[in-house]
PDB file of C-alpha atoms in Angstrom:
ATOM      1  CA  UNK A 100      -7.646  -7.394  23.811  1.00 40.00           C
ATOM      2  CA  UNK A 101      -8.920  -4.123  24.156  1.00 47.00           C
ATOM      3  CA  UNK A 102     -12.536  -3.211  22.990  1.00 52.00           C
ATOM      4  CA  UNK A 103     -12.769  -1.292  19.930  1.00 55.00           C
ATOM      5  CA  UNK A 104     -12.596   2.405  19.493  1.00 62.00           C
ATOM      6  CA  UNK A 105     -14.966   4.244  17.393  1.00 65.00           C
ATOM      7  CA  UNK A 106     -14.483   4.076  13.727  1.00 82.00           C
ATOM      8  CA  UNK A 107     -12.740   6.940  12.124  1.00 93.00           C
ATOM      9  CA  UNK A 108     -12.952   7.997   8.698  1.00 97.00           C
ATOM     10  CA  UNK A 109     -10.070   8.862   6.903  1.00 98.00           C
ATOM     11  CA  UNK A 110     -10.517  11.442   3.812  1.00 98.00           C
ATOM     12  CA  UNK A 111      -8.178  12.493   1.540  1.00 98.00           C
ATOM     13  CA  UNK A 112      -8.338  14.291  -2.033  1.00 94.00           C
ATOM     14  CA  UNK A 113     -12.083  12.935  -2.263  1.00 94.00           C
ATOM     15  CA  UNK A 114     -11.511   9.344  -1.204  1.00 98.00           C
ATOM     16  CA  UNK A 115     -12.568   8.033   2.299  1.00 98.00           C
ATOM     17  CA  UNK A 116     -11.397   4.906   4.019  1.00 98.00           C
ATOM     18  CA  UNK A 117     -13.601   3.756   6.454  1.00 97.00           C
ATOM     19  CA  UNK A 118     -14.562   0.052   7.557  1.00 96.00           C
ATOM     20  CA  UNK A 119     -18.419   1.035   6.746  1.00 95.00           C
ATOM     21  CA  UNK A 120     -17.719   2.249   3.427  1.00 97.00           C
ATOM     22  CA  UNK A 121     -16.831   0.529  -0.165  1.00 97.00           C
ATOM     23  CA  UNK A 122     -13.472  -0.414   0.015  1.00 98.00           C
ATOM     24  CA  UNK A 123     -10.623   1.969  -1.667  1.00 98.00           C
ATOM     25  CA  UNK A 124      -8.421   0.139  -4.100  1.00 99.00           C
ATOM     26  CA  UNK A 125      -5.028   1.281  -3.759  1.00 98.00           C
ATOM     27  CA  UNK A 126      -2.485   0.592  -6.914  1.00 98.00           C
ATOM     28  CA  UNK A 127       0.314   1.099  -9.429  1.00 98.00           C
ATOM     29  CA  UNK A 128       3.674  -0.207 -10.240  1.00 97.00           C
ATOM     30  CA  UNK A 129       6.415  -0.965  -7.721  1.00 95.00           C
ATOM     31  CA  UNK A 130       8.590   1.524  -8.648  1.00 95.00           C
ATOM     32  CA  UNK A 131       8.245   4.675 -10.872  1.00 97.00           C
ATOM     33  CA  UNK A 132       9.933   3.497 -14.295  1.00 96.00           C
ATOM     34  CA  UNK A 133       9.159   6.691 -16.536  1.00 97.00           C
ATOM     35  CA  UNK A 134       6.392   9.475 -16.704  1.00 98.00           C
ATOM     36  CA  UNK A 135       4.827   7.562 -19.877  1.00 98.00           C
ATOM     37  CA  UNK A 136       4.664   4.496 -17.938  1.00 98.00           C
ATOM     38  CA  UNK A 137       2.967   5.967 -14.997  1.00 98.00           C
ATOM     39  CA  UNK A 138       0.380   7.511 -16.967  1.00 98.00           C
ATOM     40  CA  UNK A 139      -0.459   4.839 -18.932  1.00 98.00           C
ATOM     41  CA  UNK A 140      -0.617   2.561 -16.056  1.00 98.00           C
ATOM     42  CA  UNK A 141      -2.550   5.291 -13.932  1.00 98.00           C
ATOM     43  CA  UNK A 142      -4.966   5.854 -16.832  1.00 98.00           C
ATOM     44  CA  UNK A 143      -5.473   1.956 -17.144  1.00 98.00           C
ATOM     45  CA  UNK A 144      -6.285   1.694 -13.527  1.00 98.00           C
ATOM     46  CA  UNK A 145      -8.297   4.917 -13.008  1.00 98.00           C
ATOM     47  CA  UNK A 146     -10.785   3.863 -15.849  1.00 98.00           C
ATOM     48  CA  UNK A 147     -10.881  -0.155 -14.332  1.00 98.00           C
ATOM     49  CA  UNK A 148     -11.886   1.391 -10.848  1.00 98.00           C
ATOM     50  CA  UNK A 149     -14.369   4.060 -12.388  1.00 98.00           C
ATOM     51  CA  UNK A 150     -16.216   1.438 -14.242  1.00 98.00           C
ATOM     52  CA  UNK A 151     -16.170  -0.978 -10.918  1.00 98.00           C
ATOM     53  CA  UNK A 152     -17.363   1.994  -8.843  1.00 98.00           C
ATOM     54  CA  UNK A 153     -14.627   1.845  -6.397  1.00 98.00           C
ATOM     55  CA  UNK A 154     -12.322   4.637  -5.043  1.00 98.00           C
ATOM     56  CA  UNK A 155      -9.060   4.862  -6.410  1.00 98.00           C
ATOM     57  CA  UNK A 156      -5.351   6.017  -4.984  1.00 98.00           C
ATOM     58  CA  UNK A 157      -2.421   5.816  -7.099  1.00 98.00           C
ATOM     59  CA  UNK A 158       0.768   4.246  -5.715  1.00 98.00           C
ATOM     60  CA  UNK A 159       4.400   4.083  -7.105  1.00 97.00           C
ATOM     61  CA  UNK A 160       7.599   4.759  -5.079  1.00 96.00           C
ATOM     62  CA  UNK A 161      10.466   6.757  -6.178  1.00 95.00           C
ATOM     63  CA  UNK A 162      12.913   5.118  -4.290  1.00 87.00           C
ATOM     64  CA  UNK A 163      12.673   1.004  -3.210  1.00 69.00           C
ATOM     65  CA  UNK A 164      15.320   1.438  -0.795  1.00 66.00           C
ATOM     66  CA  UNK A 165      15.155  -2.151   1.072  1.00 65.00           C
ATOM     67  CA  UNK A 166      16.238  -4.160  -1.911  1.00 48.00           C
ATOM     68  CA  UNK A 167      17.495  -7.816  -1.350  1.00 54.00           C
ATOM     69  CA  UNK A 168      20.859  -6.834  -2.895  1.00 49.00           C
ATOM     70  CA  UNK A 169      22.664  -4.011  -3.749  1.00 56.00           C
ATOM     71  CA  UNK A 170      22.154  -4.707  -7.336  1.00 53.00           C
ATOM     72  CA  UNK A 171      18.966  -4.299  -7.552  1.00 53.00           C
ATOM     73  CA  UNK A 172      17.080  -1.105  -9.081  1.00 63.00           C
ATOM     74  CA  UNK A 173      16.125   1.115  -6.828  1.00 71.00           C
ATOM     75  CA  UNK A 174      14.095   3.582  -8.776  1.00 77.00           C
ATOM     76  CA  UNK A 175      13.696   6.943 -10.449  1.00 92.00           C
ATOM     77  CA  UNK A 176      14.674   9.004  -7.575  1.00 93.00           C
ATOM     78  CA  UNK A 177      12.933  11.479  -5.196  1.00 95.00           C
ATOM     79  CA  UNK A 178      12.872  14.882  -7.512  1.00 96.00           C
ATOM     80  CA  UNK A 179      12.062  13.327 -11.000  1.00 96.00           C
ATOM     81  CA  UNK A 180       9.293  10.705  -9.033  1.00 97.00           C
ATOM     82  CA  UNK A 181       7.507  13.266  -7.105  1.00 98.00           C
ATOM     83  CA  UNK A 182       7.032  15.140 -10.542  1.00 98.00           C
ATOM     84  CA  UNK A 183       5.565  12.238 -11.853  1.00 98.00           C
ATOM     85  CA  UNK A 184       3.390  11.640  -8.926  1.00 98.00           C
ATOM     86  CA  UNK A 185       2.318  15.134  -9.247  1.00 98.00           C
ATOM     87  CA  UNK A 186       1.434  14.738 -13.221  1.00 98.00           C
ATOM     88  CA  UNK A 187      -0.450  11.381 -12.190  1.00 98.00           C
ATOM     89  CA  UNK A 188      -2.580  13.651  -9.682  1.00 98.00           C
ATOM     90  CA  UNK A 189      -3.274  16.202 -12.104  1.00 98.00           C
ATOM     91  CA  UNK A 190      -4.041  13.984 -15.148  1.00 98.00           C
ATOM     92  CA  UNK A 191      -6.485  11.773 -13.230  1.00 98.00           C
ATOM     93  CA  UNK A 192      -7.980  13.432 -10.036  1.00 97.00           C
ATOM     94  CA  UNK A 193      -6.929  10.917  -7.792  1.00 98.00           C
ATOM     95  CA  UNK A 194      -4.667  11.053  -4.576  1.00 98.00           C
ATOM     96  CA  UNK A 195      -1.165   9.755  -4.812  1.00 98.00           C
ATOM     97  CA  UNK A 196       0.783   7.516  -2.311  1.00 98.00           C
ATOM     98  CA  UNK A 197       4.382   7.076  -2.267  1.00 98.00           C
ATOM     99  CA  UNK A 198       6.941   5.592   0.257  1.00 97.00           C
ATOM    100  CA  UNK A 199       9.539   7.621   2.787  1.00 97.00           C
ATOM    101  CA  UNK A 200      12.541   6.078   4.166  1.00 96.00           C
ATOM    102  CA  UNK A 201      14.282   8.791   6.190  1.00 96.00           C
ATOM    103  CA  UNK A 202      13.304  11.743   8.129  1.00 98.00           C
ATOM    104  CA  UNK A 203      14.893  13.982   5.755  1.00 96.00           C
ATOM    105  CA  UNK A 204      12.668  12.869   2.886  1.00 96.00           C
ATOM    106  CA  UNK A 205       9.388  13.489   4.472  1.00 98.00           C
ATOM    107  CA  UNK A 206       8.949  17.234   3.961  1.00 98.00           C
ATOM    108  CA  UNK A 207       9.435  17.160   0.030  1.00 97.00           C
ATOM    109  CA  UNK A 208       7.090  14.231  -0.101  1.00 98.00           C
ATOM    110  CA  UNK A 209       4.810  15.905   1.982  1.00 98.00           C
ATOM    111  CA  UNK A 210       4.676  18.895  -0.098  1.00 98.00           C
ATOM    112  CA  UNK A 211       3.580  16.719  -3.255  1.00 97.00           C
ATOM    113  CA  UNK A 212       1.944  13.546  -2.291  1.00 98.00           C
ATOM    114  CA  UNK A 213      -1.083  13.124  -0.325  1.00 98.00           C
ATOM    115  CA  UNK A 214      -0.465   9.823   1.311  1.00 98.00           C
ATOM    116  CA  UNK A 215       2.661   9.017   2.810  1.00 98.00           C
ATOM    117  CA  UNK A 216       3.755   5.504   3.354  1.00 98.00           C
ATOM    118  CA  UNK A 217       5.805   4.001   6.174  1.00 98.00           C
ATOM    119  CA  UNK A 218       7.442   0.833   4.794  1.00 97.00           C
ATOM    120  CA  UNK A 219       7.032  -2.413   6.948  1.00 96.00           C
ATOM    121  CA  UNK A 220      10.641  -2.603   7.905  1.00 95.00           C
ATOM    122  CA  UNK A 221      10.522   0.756   9.401  1.00 97.00           C
ATOM    123  CA  UNK A 222       7.310   0.915  11.008  1.00 98.00           C
ATOM    124  CA  UNK A 223       8.914   1.085  14.354  1.00 97.00           C
ATOM    125  CA  UNK A 224      11.068   4.150  13.530  1.00 98.00           C
ATOM    126  CA  UNK A 225       9.850   6.604  15.829  1.00 98.00           C
ATOM    127  CA  UNK A 226      11.472   9.766  14.332  1.00 98.00           C
ATOM    128  CA  UNK A 227      10.539   8.922  10.947  1.00 98.00           C
ATOM    129  CA  UNK A 228       6.933   8.298  12.103  1.00 98.00           C
ATOM    130  CA  UNK A 229       7.194  11.340  14.063  1.00 98.00           C
ATOM    131  CA  UNK A 230       8.045  13.524  11.127  1.00 98.00           C
ATOM    132  CA  UNK A 231       5.443  11.976   8.777  1.00 98.00           C
ATOM    133  CA  UNK A 232       2.877  12.426  11.587  1.00 98.00           C
ATOM    134  CA  UNK A 233       3.779  16.231  11.701  1.00 98.00           C
ATOM    135  CA  UNK A 234       3.517  17.096   7.965  1.00 98.00           C
ATOM    136  CA  UNK A 235      -0.518  16.616   8.472  1.00 98.00           C
ATOM    137  CA  UNK A 236      -0.631  14.392   5.477  1.00 98.00           C
ATOM    138  CA  UNK A 237      -2.580  10.909   5.397  1.00 98.00           C
ATOM    139  CA  UNK A 238       0.069   8.235   6.638  1.00 98.00           C
ATOM    140  CA  UNK A 239      -0.269   4.632   5.913  1.00 98.00           C
ATOM    141  CA  UNK A 240       1.479   2.442   8.172  1.00 98.00           C
ATOM    142  CA  UNK A 241       2.461  -0.942   6.882  1.00 98.00           C
ATOM    143  CA  UNK A 242       2.715  -3.539   9.584  1.00 98.00           C
ATOM    144  CA  UNK A 243       6.295  -4.960   9.806  1.00 96.00           C
ATOM    145  CA  UNK A 244       6.242  -8.765   9.165  1.00 95.00           C
ATOM    146  CA  UNK A 245       7.966  -9.303  12.552  1.00 95.00           C
ATOM    147  CA  UNK A 246       5.153  -7.734  14.726  1.00 97.00           C
ATOM    148  CA  UNK A 247       1.972  -8.727  15.882  1.00 97.00           C
ATOM    149  CA  UNK A 248      -1.058  -6.927  14.958  1.00 98.00           C
ATOM    150  CA  UNK A 249      -1.774  -5.826  18.518  1.00 98.00           C
ATOM    151  CA  UNK A 250       1.626  -4.212  18.202  1.00 98.00           C
ATOM    152  CA  UNK A 251       0.155  -1.512  15.632  1.00 98.00           C
ATOM    153  CA  UNK A 252      -1.339  -0.006  18.467  1.00 98.00           C
ATOM    154  CA  UNK A 253       1.555   1.631  19.870  1.00 98.00           C
ATOM    155  CA  UNK A 254       2.654   2.664  16.154  1.00 98.00           C
ATOM    156  CA  UNK A 255      -0.607   4.557  15.509  1.00 98.00           C
ATOM    157  CA  UNK A 256      -0.221   6.386  18.945  1.00 98.00           C
ATOM    158  CA  UNK A 257       3.355   7.403  17.634  1.00 98.00           C
ATOM    159  CA  UNK A 258       1.791   9.197  14.848  1.00 98.00           C
ATOM    160  CA  UNK A 259      -1.379  10.403  17.050  1.00 98.00           C
ATOM    161  CA  UNK A 260       1.096  12.194  19.412  1.00 98.00           C
ATOM    162  CA  UNK A 261       2.003  14.782  16.497  1.00 98.00           C
ATOM    163  CA  UNK A 262      -1.662  15.368  16.725  1.00 98.00           C
ATOM    164  CA  UNK A 263      -2.053  13.687  13.374  1.00 98.00           C
ATOM    165  CA  UNK A 264      -5.134  10.743  13.307  1.00 98.00           C
ATOM    166  CA  UNK A 265      -5.242  10.567   9.794  1.00 98.00           C
ATOM    167  CA  UNK A 266      -4.057   7.340  10.209  1.00 98.00           C
ATOM    168  CA  UNK A 267      -4.329   4.017   8.093  1.00 98.00           C
ATOM    169  CA  UNK A 268      -2.960   0.788   9.204  1.00 98.00           C
ATOM    170  CA  UNK A 269      -1.835  -2.038   6.601  1.00 98.00           C
ATOM    171  CA  UNK A 270      -1.207  -5.520   6.808  1.00 98.00           C
ATOM    172  CA  UNK A 271       1.259  -7.329   4.289  1.00 96.00           C
ATOM    173  CA  UNK A 272       1.781 -10.872   6.008  1.00 96.00           C
ATOM    174  CA  UNK A 273       3.693 -12.242   8.648  1.00 95.00           C
ATOM    175  CA  UNK A 274       6.975 -14.017   8.620  1.00 94.00           C
ATOM    176  CA  UNK A 275       6.931 -17.431   8.402  1.00 94.00           C
ATOM    177  CA  UNK A 276      10.395 -19.354   8.519  1.00 90.00           C
ATOM    178  CA  UNK A 277      12.665 -18.405   6.096  1.00 92.00           C
ATOM    179  CA  UNK A 278      11.682 -16.536   2.819  1.00 89.00           C
ATOM    180  CA  UNK A 279       7.889 -16.976   2.983  1.00 91.00           C
ATOM    181  CA  UNK A 280       5.103 -14.661   4.762  1.00 94.00           C
ATOM    182  CA  UNK A 281       1.729 -15.917   5.470  1.00 96.00           C
ATOM    183  CA  UNK A 282      -1.512 -14.147   6.164  1.00 97.00           C
ATOM    184  CA  UNK A 283      -3.649 -14.073   9.167  1.00 97.00           C
ATOM    185  CA  UNK A 284      -6.880 -12.965   8.525  1.00 97.00           C
ATOM    186  CA  UNK A 285      -7.760 -12.388  12.064  1.00 97.00           C
ATOM    187  CA  UNK A 286      -4.790  -9.661  12.058  1.00 98.00           C
ATOM    188  CA  UNK A 287      -7.533  -7.251   9.988  1.00 98.00           C
ATOM    189  CA  UNK A 288     -10.048  -7.284  12.715  1.00 97.00           C
ATOM    190  CA  UNK A 289      -7.396  -7.236  15.481  1.00 97.00           C
ATOM    191  CA  UNK A 290      -5.744  -3.978  13.784  1.00 98.00           C
ATOM    192  CA  UNK A 291      -9.244  -2.392  13.454  1.00 97.00           C
ATOM    193  CA  UNK A 292      -9.742  -2.236  17.222  1.00 96.00           C
ATOM    194  CA  UNK A 293      -7.497   0.674  17.014  1.00 96.00           C
ATOM    195  CA  UNK A 294     -10.459   2.573  15.545  1.00 96.00           C
ATOM    196  CA  UNK A 295      -8.256   3.030  12.362  1.00 98.00           C
ATOM    197  CA  UNK A 296      -9.256   1.837   8.544  1.00 98.00           C
ATOM    198  CA  UNK A 297      -7.298  -1.087   7.928  1.00 98.00           C
ATOM    199  CA  UNK A 298      -5.797  -1.764   4.325  1.00 98.00           C
ATOM    200  CA  UNK A 299      -4.570  -5.213   3.410  1.00 98.00           C
ATOM    201  CA  UNK A 300      -1.881  -5.597   0.642  1.00 98.00           C
ATOM    202  CA  UNK A 301      -2.504  -8.477  -1.336  1.00 98.00           C
ATOM    203  CA  UNK A 302       0.265  -8.521  -3.557  1.00 97.00           C
ATOM    204  CA  UNK A 303       3.060  -8.135  -0.997  1.00 96.00           C
ATOM    205  CA  UNK A 304       1.577 -10.578   0.890  1.00 96.00           C
ATOM    206  CA  UNK A 305       2.392 -13.312  -1.593  1.00 95.00           C
ATOM    207  CA  UNK A 306       5.929 -12.206  -1.617  1.00 92.00           C
ATOM    208  CA  UNK A 307       9.043 -14.884  -0.701  1.00 87.00           C
ATOM    209  CA  UNK A 308      11.199 -12.029   0.871  1.00 81.00           C
ATOM    210  CA  UNK A 309      14.911 -12.718  -0.808  1.00 74.00           C
ATOM    211  CA  UNK A 310      13.451 -16.106  -2.211  1.00 61.00           C
ATOM    212  CA  UNK A 311      15.370 -15.709  -5.462  1.00 70.00           C
ATOM    213  CA  UNK A 312      18.652 -15.283  -3.717  1.00 63.00           C
ATOM    214  CA  UNK A 313      19.355 -11.769  -5.109  1.00 64.00           C
ATOM    215  CA  UNK A 314      15.952 -10.405  -5.232  1.00 67.00           C
ATOM    216  CA  UNK A 315      12.633 -11.764  -4.351  1.00 68.00           C
ATOM    217  CA  UNK A 316      10.247 -13.963  -5.517  1.00 76.00           C
ATOM    218  CA  UNK A 317       6.490 -15.244  -4.783  1.00 85.00           C
ATOM    219  CA  UNK A 318       3.399 -16.410  -6.517  1.00 93.00           C
ATOM    220  CA  UNK A 319       1.253 -13.387  -7.953  1.00 95.00           C
ATOM    221  CA  UNK A 320      -1.695 -16.249  -8.534  1.00 97.00           C
ATOM    222  CA  UNK A 321      -2.395 -16.283  -4.897  1.00 97.00           C
ATOM    223  CA  UNK A 322      -3.063 -12.466  -4.426  1.00 98.00           C
ATOM    224  CA  UNK A 323      -6.596 -12.547  -5.583  1.00 98.00           C
ATOM    225  CA  UNK A 324      -7.715 -15.568  -3.330  1.00 98.00           C
ATOM    226  CA  UNK A 325      -6.263 -13.082  -0.461  1.00 98.00           C
ATOM    227  CA  UNK A 326      -7.875 -10.165  -1.741  1.00 98.00           C
ATOM    228  CA  UNK A 327     -11.091 -11.561  -1.479  1.00 98.00           C
ATOM    229  CA  UNK A 328     -10.480 -12.905   1.703  1.00 98.00           C
ATOM    230  CA  UNK A 329      -9.621  -9.629   3.231  1.00 98.00           C
ATOM    231  CA  UNK A 330     -12.564  -7.964   1.660  1.00 98.00           C
ATOM    232  CA  UNK A 331     -14.859 -10.562   3.465  1.00 98.00           C
ATOM    233  CA  UNK A 332     -12.977  -9.832   6.250  1.00 97.00           C
ATOM    234  CA  UNK A 333     -14.650  -5.902   6.096  1.00 97.00           C
ATOM    235  CA  UNK A 334     -11.363  -3.972   5.027  1.00 98.00           C
ATOM    236  CA  UNK A 335     -11.401  -0.201   4.283  1.00 98.00           C
ATOM    237  CA  UNK A 336      -8.955  -0.775   1.635  1.00 98.00           C
ATOM    238  CA  UNK A 337      -7.401  -3.405  -0.724  1.00 98.00           C
ATOM    239  CA  UNK A 338      -3.665  -2.578  -1.676  1.00 98.00           C
ATOM    240  CA  UNK A 339      -2.450  -4.572  -5.125  1.00 98.00           C
ATOM    241  CA  UNK A 340       0.544  -3.384  -7.270  1.00 98.00           C
ATOM    242  CA  UNK A 341      -0.075  -3.756 -11.071  1.00 98.00           C
ATOM    243  CA  UNK A 342       1.758  -3.535 -14.053  1.00 98.00           C
ATOM    244  CA  UNK A 343       1.540  -4.066 -17.995  1.00 97.00           C
ATOM    245  CA  UNK A 344       4.681  -6.335 -18.141  1.00 97.00           C
ATOM    246  CA  UNK A 345       5.670  -7.841 -14.753  1.00 96.00           C
ATOM    247  CA  UNK A 346       7.730 -10.104 -15.888  1.00 93.00           C
ATOM    248  CA  UNK A 347      10.216  -7.567 -17.158  1.00 94.00           C
ATOM    249  CA  UNK A 348       9.594  -5.235 -14.387  1.00 93.00           C
ATOM    250  CA  UNK A 349      12.682  -3.804 -12.241  1.00 92.00           C
ATOM    251  CA  UNK A 350      11.318  -4.993  -8.923  1.00 89.00           C
ATOM    252  CA  UNK A 351       8.268  -7.182  -7.767  1.00 89.00           C
ATOM    253  CA  UNK A 352       7.913  -8.700 -10.859  1.00 89.00           C
ATOM    254  CA  UNK A 353       6.654 -12.070  -9.418  1.00 93.00           C
ATOM    255  CA  UNK A 354       3.971 -10.660  -7.441  1.00 95.00           C
ATOM    256  CA  UNK A 355       2.499  -7.471  -9.277  1.00 96.00           C
ATOM    257  CA  UNK A 356      -0.806  -8.525 -10.935  1.00 98.00           C
ATOM    258  CA  UNK A 357      -1.020  -7.901 -15.063  1.00 98.00           C
ATOM    259  CA  UNK A 358      -3.442  -5.029 -15.624  1.00 98.00           C
ATOM    260  CA  UNK A 359      -5.912  -7.497 -17.351  1.00 98.00           C
ATOM    261  CA  UNK A 360      -6.524  -9.151 -13.982  1.00 98.00           C
ATOM    262  CA  UNK A 361      -7.598  -5.949 -12.428  1.00 98.00           C
ATOM    263  CA  UNK A 362     -11.450  -5.344 -14.014  1.00 98.00           C
ATOM    264  CA  UNK A 363     -12.369  -8.858 -13.259  1.00 98.00           C
ATOM    265  CA  UNK A 364     -10.878  -8.587  -9.505  1.00 98.00           C
ATOM    266  CA  UNK A 365     -12.498  -5.448  -8.908  1.00 98.00           C
ATOM    267  CA  UNK A 366     -15.630  -6.978 -10.077  1.00 98.00           C
ATOM    268  CA  UNK A 367     -15.862  -9.806  -7.354  1.00 98.00           C
ATOM    269  CA  UNK A 368     -14.161  -7.906  -4.752  1.00 98.00           C
ATOM    270  CA  UNK A 369     -17.159  -5.375  -5.084  1.00 98.00           C
ATOM    271  CA  UNK A 370     -19.718  -8.208  -4.933  1.00 98.00           C
ATOM    272  CA  UNK A 371     -18.071  -9.454  -1.782  1.00 98.00           C
ATOM    273  CA  UNK A 372     -17.883  -5.896  -0.185  1.00 98.00           C
ATOM    274  CA  UNK A 373     -21.497  -5.385  -0.842  1.00 98.00           C
ATOM    275  CA  UNK A 374     -22.580  -8.718   1.236  1.00 98.00           C
ATOM    276  CA  UNK A 375     -20.085  -7.650   4.125  1.00 97.00           C
ATOM    277  CA  UNK A 376     -21.251  -4.187   4.699  1.00 95.00           C
ATOM    278  CA  UNK A 377     -24.568  -4.676   3.470  1.00 87.00           C
TER     279      UNK A 377
END
């Protein structure tokens, strides 16, 4: 492995991602369901992170393009989704993050959203990475379940080639046999050797892709365990989707955290983070 590059700090909307700073909490529902629902969840999450003293980024997707089945609910759509994300940012003063799945979505999303997320399945799509990089927005790239952590060096280099170094690298587990993911905590410091801040996606790491036949399953009870381990490893950010009624959510219901879990989890993560980062 190559030696670590100087640690970069990536700042957006008053929030800074860095290995030597308190972790950022990225959270929200899997997909945007309505304006009222998004604002209600954002209000709860903003209050919990404010109480914990944790920087907060709101995340939700206007389109879930990689559903297991063609019958899966994909989301509210680009135009309405972007309006809602803008409303969340205006109401709570937090940066907002959403996925982009195609080059022709990038410009419209970058006009509204602070952080563009490249989904794990698309992390090697060169044209998408270049288009996202050229916007100048911060880019969060999820490591594909099929990639080794050191392969993310080449992914970051594609975005760097546009002159954009506002990059965050995110781990969400690795494929292990069929319908199963595992999290190798060694991946986090290995990815950090790029010099870029590293985020750990605690909820998607406990997903069972396609595990329910026509949709994905998983076990949310393990997400706090993995989040604690990732913070102990020194990550710059933790990603955990949350919902007020996970059992009836249109997607990722098995892995999203109930809202009442958030405050206790943040308290534990803050304590671990303080020990690790001194």
